[in-house]
Tab-separated table of C-alpha atoms and ligand atoms in Angstrom:
chain	number	residue	atom	x	y	z
A	1	UNK	CA	-38.991	35.371	3.137
A	2	UNK	CA	-40.981	32.611	1.417
A	3	UNK	CA	-43.490	30.784	3.540
A	4	UNK	CA	-42.698	27.151	4.357
A	5	UNK	CA	-44.701	24.235	2.949
A	6	UNK	CA	-47.260	22.332	5.012
A	7	UNK	CA	-50.219	20.762	3.261
A	8	UNK	CA	-53.586	21.722	4.726
A	9	UNK	CA	-56.194	18.967	4.491
A	10	UNK	CA	-59.687	20.151	5.411
A	11	UNK	CA	-60.927	17.680	8.039
A	12	UNK	CA	-64.463	16.368	7.363
A	13	UNK	CA	-64.673	19.398	5.046
A	14	UNK	CA	-64.061	22.204	7.500
A	15	UNK	CA	-65.557	20.754	10.659
A	16	UNK	CA	-64.452	23.665	12.818
A	17	UNK	CA	-66.842	25.911	10.910
A	18	UNK	CA	-69.758	23.811	9.643
A	19	UNK	CA	-71.500	20.502	10.399
A	20	UNK	CA	-68.905	17.838	9.604
A	21	UNK	CA	-69.107	15.794	6.401
A	22	UNK	CA	-71.970	17.878	4.958
A	23	UNK	CA	-72.117	19.821	1.704
A	24	UNK	CA	-72.014	23.020	3.789
A	25	UNK	CA	-68.736	21.851	5.304
A	26	UNK	CA	-67.368	21.001	1.851
A	27	UNK	CA	-68.342	24.438	0.512
A	28	UNK	CA	-66.780	26.124	3.550
A	29	UNK	CA	-63.537	24.224	3.063
A	30	UNK	CA	-63.448	25.228	-0.615
A	31	UNK	CA	-64.276	28.846	0.266
A	32	UNK	CA	-61.379	28.923	2.718
A	33	UNK	CA	-59.088	27.850	-0.123
A	34	UNK	CA	-58.023	24.311	0.741
A	35	UNK	CA	-56.430	22.283	-2.023
A	36	UNK	CA	-56.967	18.962	-0.212
A	37	UNK	CA	-59.930	17.682	1.768
A	38	UNK	CA	-60.804	14.638	3.861
A	39	UNK	CA	-64.236	13.010	4.188
A	40	UNK	CA	-65.420	9.777	5.841
A	41	UNK	CA	-67.660	7.265	4.092
A	42	UNK	CA	-69.896	4.285	4.777
A	43	UNK	CA	-71.636	2.067	2.257
A	44	UNK	CA	-75.300	1.854	3.235
A	45	UNK	CA	-78.289	0.472	1.333
A	46	UNK	CA	-76.480	0.689	-2.023
A	47	UNK	CA	-75.131	4.233	-1.516
A	48	UNK	CA	-71.749	5.641	-0.456
A	49	UNK	CA	-72.717	8.150	2.219
A	50	UNK	CA	-70.440	10.739	3.773
A	51	UNK	CA	-70.538	10.275	7.543
A	52	UNK	CA	-68.136	9.787	10.426
A	53	UNK	CA	-69.673	7.772	13.292
A	54	UNK	CA	-71.053	4.262	13.213
A	55	UNK	CA	-74.102	5.605	15.092
A	56	UNK	CA	-76.357	8.508	14.186
A	57	UNK	CA	-76.913	10.212	17.548
A	58	UNK	CA	-73.931	12.578	17.844
A	59	UNK	CA	-74.359	14.469	14.580
A	60	UNK	CA	-77.987	13.899	13.526
A	61	UNK	CA	-81.486	13.737	14.978
A	62	UNK	CA	-81.618	10.025	14.147
A	63	UNK	CA	-80.887	6.981	16.285
A	64	UNK	CA	-79.135	3.662	15.815
A	65	UNK	CA	-76.346	2.253	13.706
A	66	UNK	CA	-75.986	3.863	10.302
A	67	UNK	CA	-75.460	0.550	8.529
A	68	UNK	CA	-78.848	-0.785	9.749
A	69	UNK	CA	-80.773	2.049	8.078
A	70	UNK	CA	-82.373	2.625	4.709
A	71	UNK	CA	-80.999	5.373	2.500
A	72	UNK	CA	-84.432	6.985	2.612
A	73	UNK	CA	-84.281	7.191	6.422
A	74	UNK	CA	-80.755	8.629	6.366
A	75	UNK	CA	-81.851	11.292	3.915
A	76	UNK	CA	-84.738	12.285	6.189
A	77	UNK	CA	-82.317	13.245	8.985
A	78	UNK	CA	-80.913	16.616	9.945
A	79	UNK	CA	-77.114	16.320	9.921
A	80	UNK	CA	-76.715	19.824	11.379
A	81	UNK	CA	-78.100	23.242	10.412
A	82	UNK	CA	-80.705	21.512	8.228
A	83	UNK	CA	-78.086	19.708	6.136
A	84	UNK	CA	-78.729	16.219	4.759
A	85	UNK	CA	-76.214	13.410	4.914
A	86	UNK	CA	-74.648	13.697	1.429
A	87	UNK	CA	-73.535	10.943	-0.894
A	88	UNK	CA	-69.921	10.810	-2.009
A	89	UNK	CA	-71.077	11.345	-5.580
A	90	UNK	CA	-72.853	14.582	-4.602
A	91	UNK	CA	-69.741	15.816	-2.828
A	92	UNK	CA	-67.622	15.013	-5.879
A	93	UNK	CA	-70.028	17.003	-8.067
A	94	UNK	CA	-69.477	20.016	-5.807
A	95	UNK	CA	-65.704	19.557	-5.696
A	96	UNK	CA	-65.616	19.066	-9.471
A	97	UNK	CA	-61.937	18.024	-9.367
A	98	UNK	CA	-60.874	21.395	-7.894
A	99	UNK	CA	-59.143	19.785	-4.911
A	100	UNK	CA	-57.465	16.521	-3.989
A	101	UNK	CA	-59.805	14.250	-2.067
A	102	UNK	CA	-58.914	11.901	0.791
A	103	UNK	CA	-61.724	9.384	1.206
A	104	UNK	CA	-61.550	7.612	4.555
A	105	UNK	CA	-63.230	4.205	4.445
A	106	UNK	CA	-65.139	3.716	7.681
A	107	UNK	CA	-67.532	0.799	7.523
A	108	UNK	CA	-67.572	-2.620	5.849
A	109	UNK	CA	-67.850	-3.216	2.098
A	110	UNK	CA	-66.772	0.275	1.045
A	111	UNK	CA	-63.823	-0.716	-1.145
A	112	UNK	CA	-65.549	-1.941	-4.319
A	113	UNK	CA	-68.142	0.871	-4.558
A	114	UNK	CA	-65.536	3.553	-3.871
A	115	UNK	CA	-63.158	2.014	-6.437
A	116	UNK	CA	-65.998	1.954	-8.980
A	117	UNK	CA	-66.866	5.606	-8.324
A	118	UNK	CA	-63.231	6.656	-8.734
A	119	UNK	CA	-63.055	4.770	-12.044
A	120	UNK	CA	-66.154	6.658	-13.218
A	121	UNK	CA	-64.796	10.031	-12.072
A	122	UNK	CA	-61.429	9.423	-13.741
A	123	UNK	CA	-63.283	8.548	-16.967
A	124	UNK	CA	-65.006	11.932	-16.580
A	125	UNK	CA	-61.751	13.874	-16.313
A	126	UNK	CA	-60.583	13.609	-12.719
A	127	UNK	CA	-56.907	12.821	-12.179
A	128	UNK	CA	-56.499	9.487	-10.379
A	129	UNK	CA	-53.593	11.061	-8.486
A	130	UNK	CA	-56.023	13.475	-6.823
A	131	UNK	CA	-57.512	10.651	-4.775
A	132	UNK	CA	-56.071	9.211	-1.583
A	133	UNK	CA	-57.927	6.363	0.099
A	134	UNK	CA	-57.264	5.915	3.793
A	135	UNK	CA	-58.537	3.689	6.543
A	136	UNK	CA	-57.845	2.268	9.974
A	137	UNK	CA	-58.954	-1.010	8.344
A	138	UNK	CA	-55.651	-1.903	6.736
A	139	UNK	CA	-57.036	-4.951	4.978
A	140	UNK	CA	-59.370	-2.601	3.120
A	141	UNK	CA	-56.319	-0.726	1.854
A	142	UNK	CA	-54.831	-3.941	0.517
A	143	UNK	CA	-58.126	-4.694	-1.196
A	144	UNK	CA	-58.198	-1.195	-2.718
A	145	UNK	CA	-54.674	-1.694	-4.081
A	146	UNK	CA	-55.764	-5.032	-5.564
A	147	UNK	CA	-58.838	-3.513	-7.255
A	148	UNK	CA	-57.292	-0.167	-8.238
A	149	UNK	CA	-53.481	-0.335	-8.211
A	150	UNK	CA	-53.189	3.270	-9.418
A	151	UNK	CA	-55.080	4.724	-6.486
A	152	UNK	CA	-52.912	5.977	-3.618
A	153	UNK	CA	-53.604	4.618	-0.142
A	154	UNK	CA	-52.867	6.037	3.292
A	155	UNK	CA	-52.633	3.965	6.474
A	156	UNK	CA	-54.312	5.509	9.491
A	157	UNK	CA	-53.090	4.710	12.987
A	158	UNK	CA	-53.824	5.823	16.500
A	159	UNK	CA	-50.914	4.532	18.516
A	160	UNK	CA	-47.189	3.944	18.239
A	161	UNK	CA	-46.290	0.923	16.101
A	162	UNK	CA	-43.381	-1.263	17.189
A	163	UNK	CA	-41.678	-1.193	13.781
A	164	UNK	CA	-42.096	2.471	12.920
A	165	UNK	CA	-43.801	2.905	9.546
A	166	UNK	CA	-42.908	-0.570	8.288
A	167	UNK	CA	-46.575	-1.619	8.418
A	168	UNK	CA	-47.463	1.138	5.924
A	169	UNK	CA	-44.616	0.205	3.601
A	170	UNK	CA	-45.768	-3.433	3.760
A	171	UNK	CA	-49.254	-2.291	2.719
A	172	UNK	CA	-47.843	-0.576	-0.363
A	173	UNK	CA	-49.229	2.678	1.022
A	174	UNK	CA	-48.339	6.138	-0.215
A	175	UNK	CA	-48.632	7.715	3.198
A	176	UNK	CA	-49.008	7.107	6.905
A	177	UNK	CA	-51.604	9.086	8.860
A	178	UNK	CA	-50.832	9.163	12.597
A	179	UNK	CA	-52.843	10.905	15.305
A	180	UNK	CA	-51.484	14.105	16.800
A	181	UNK	CA	-51.450	12.582	20.270
A	182	UNK	CA	-49.143	9.719	19.238
A	183	UNK	CA	-46.919	11.047	16.460
A	184	UNK	CA	-43.251	11.507	17.275
A	185	UNK	CA	-40.065	12.492	15.462
A	186	UNK	CA	-38.912	8.883	15.216
A	187	UNK	CA	-42.067	7.806	13.363
A	188	UNK	CA	-41.900	10.782	11.001
A	189	UNK	CA	-38.250	10.129	10.189
A	190	UNK	CA	-38.797	6.409	9.748
A	191	UNK	CA	-41.739	6.996	7.398
A	192	UNK	CA	-39.724	9.429	5.308
A	193	UNK	CA	-36.779	7.021	5.159
A	194	UNK	CA	-39.205	4.483	3.687
A	195	UNK	CA	-40.421	6.964	1.070
A	196	UNK	CA	-43.788	7.528	2.751
A	197	UNK	CA	-45.534	10.865	3.243
A	198	UNK	CA	-46.778	11.744	6.718
A	199	UNK	CA	-50.158	13.415	7.235
A	200	UNK	CA	-51.169	13.967	10.864
A	201	UNK	CA	-54.802	14.266	11.962
A	202	UNK	CA	-56.436	16.256	14.730
A	203	UNK	CA	-54.201	19.313	14.305
A	204	UNK	CA	-56.415	22.274	15.138
A	205	UNK	CA	-54.288	24.590	17.294
A	206	UNK	CA	-51.553	26.936	16.078
A	207	UNK	CA	-49.003	25.521	18.530
A	208	UNK	CA	-49.640	21.990	17.228
A	209	UNK	CA	-49.507	23.130	13.603
A	210	UNK	CA	-46.087	24.689	14.313
A	211	UNK	CA	-44.959	21.554	16.160
A	212	UNK	CA	-45.953	19.334	13.220
A	213	UNK	CA	-44.079	21.603	10.842
A	214	UNK	CA	-41.018	21.357	13.097
A	215	UNK	CA	-41.314	17.553	12.949
A	216	UNK	CA	-41.165	17.858	9.162
A	217	UNK	CA	-44.539	16.248	8.470
A	218	UNK	CA	-45.955	16.707	4.973
A	219	UNK	CA	-49.444	17.798	5.912
A	220	UNK	CA	-52.067	18.078	8.615
A	221	UNK	CA	-55.783	17.413	8.818
A	222	UNK	CA	-57.488	20.377	10.433
A	223	UNK	CA	-61.014	21.540	11.099
A	224	UNK	CA	-59.739	25.139	10.871
A	225	UNK	CA	-57.984	25.314	7.493
A	226	UNK	CA	-57.346	29.058	7.686
A	227	UNK	CA	-54.925	28.444	10.566
A	228	UNK	CA	-52.653	26.499	8.199
A	229	UNK	CA	-53.401	28.360	4.975
A	230	UNK	CA	-52.344	31.723	6.445
A	231	UNK	CA	-48.865	30.541	7.322
A	232	UNK	CA	-47.867	27.815	4.879
A	233	UNK	CA	-47.625	27.490	1.094
A	234	UNK	CA	-50.027	25.031	-0.572
A	235	UNK	CA	-50.020	23.046	-3.754
A	236	UNK	CA	-52.741	20.837	-5.201
A	237	UNK	CA	-51.048	17.499	-4.787
A	238	UNK	CA	-50.394	14.964	-2.100
B	301	LIG	O1	-58.384	10.733	8.200
B	301	LIG	C1	-57.926	11.468	9.291
B	301	LIG	C2	-58.899	11.419	10.424
B	301	LIG	O2	-60.146	11.777	9.920
B	301	LIG	C3	-58.972	10.076	11.075
B	301	LIG	O3	-59.780	10.048	12.199
B	301	LIG	O4	-61.851	9.746	13.456
B	301	LIG	O5	-61.411	11.914	12.363
B	301	LIG	O6	-61.997	9.935	10.996
B	301	LIG	P1	-61.319	10.435	12.245
B	302	LIG	MG1	-61.740	10.773	9.025
């Protein structure tokens, strides 16, 4: 029997196997065979850097808020196993348009530099459809749509909205990205009825992967891509 479809999106690269949001994590995700990957970005000191937290302590040997630092300082840090904090451009060089890339906008002022980088990458042969820009900052998604109407956006949430997925439709989003601990069948069905894809984050255990498939979601973000890849068919597209 054919395997069912469930898109595997490598979370922060493959954070279950390597220091999150580092080149090592990106390589690991690619080695495992993902066709889609998610990374978090901040805009700091004129550079788009790939990083998750607003502070440095949890994942590096640095201290303080990332946005207060110089790029030189950030590059001096150990982001795990001797890895440096990478730039988004460096990550894109490694990916080399092999996989679809979900860029999650974390801090302030990320929209214009990320839009500019995507324009440059598309001019160099990337398919604009391979990008998906997401954020909990929904105004940033509106701004991205204004600057780059062709770029898909995904609305992140951690909670249960009162009007189902209407907020994502109102944003002109391509997809809604709920958290595992809040997603329910009603939200999934409502999103689909509105023509939105549903990608759920924080899905690391086999029982949750199976539960999300039973809900009919389109894809899951996981730190352990092999747990999805072994059981579900993939295609390189959102
Ligand atoms: O983009 C999906 C997921 O990464 C959102 O939450 O905190 O892991 O960035 P977080
Ligand atoms: Mg993220």
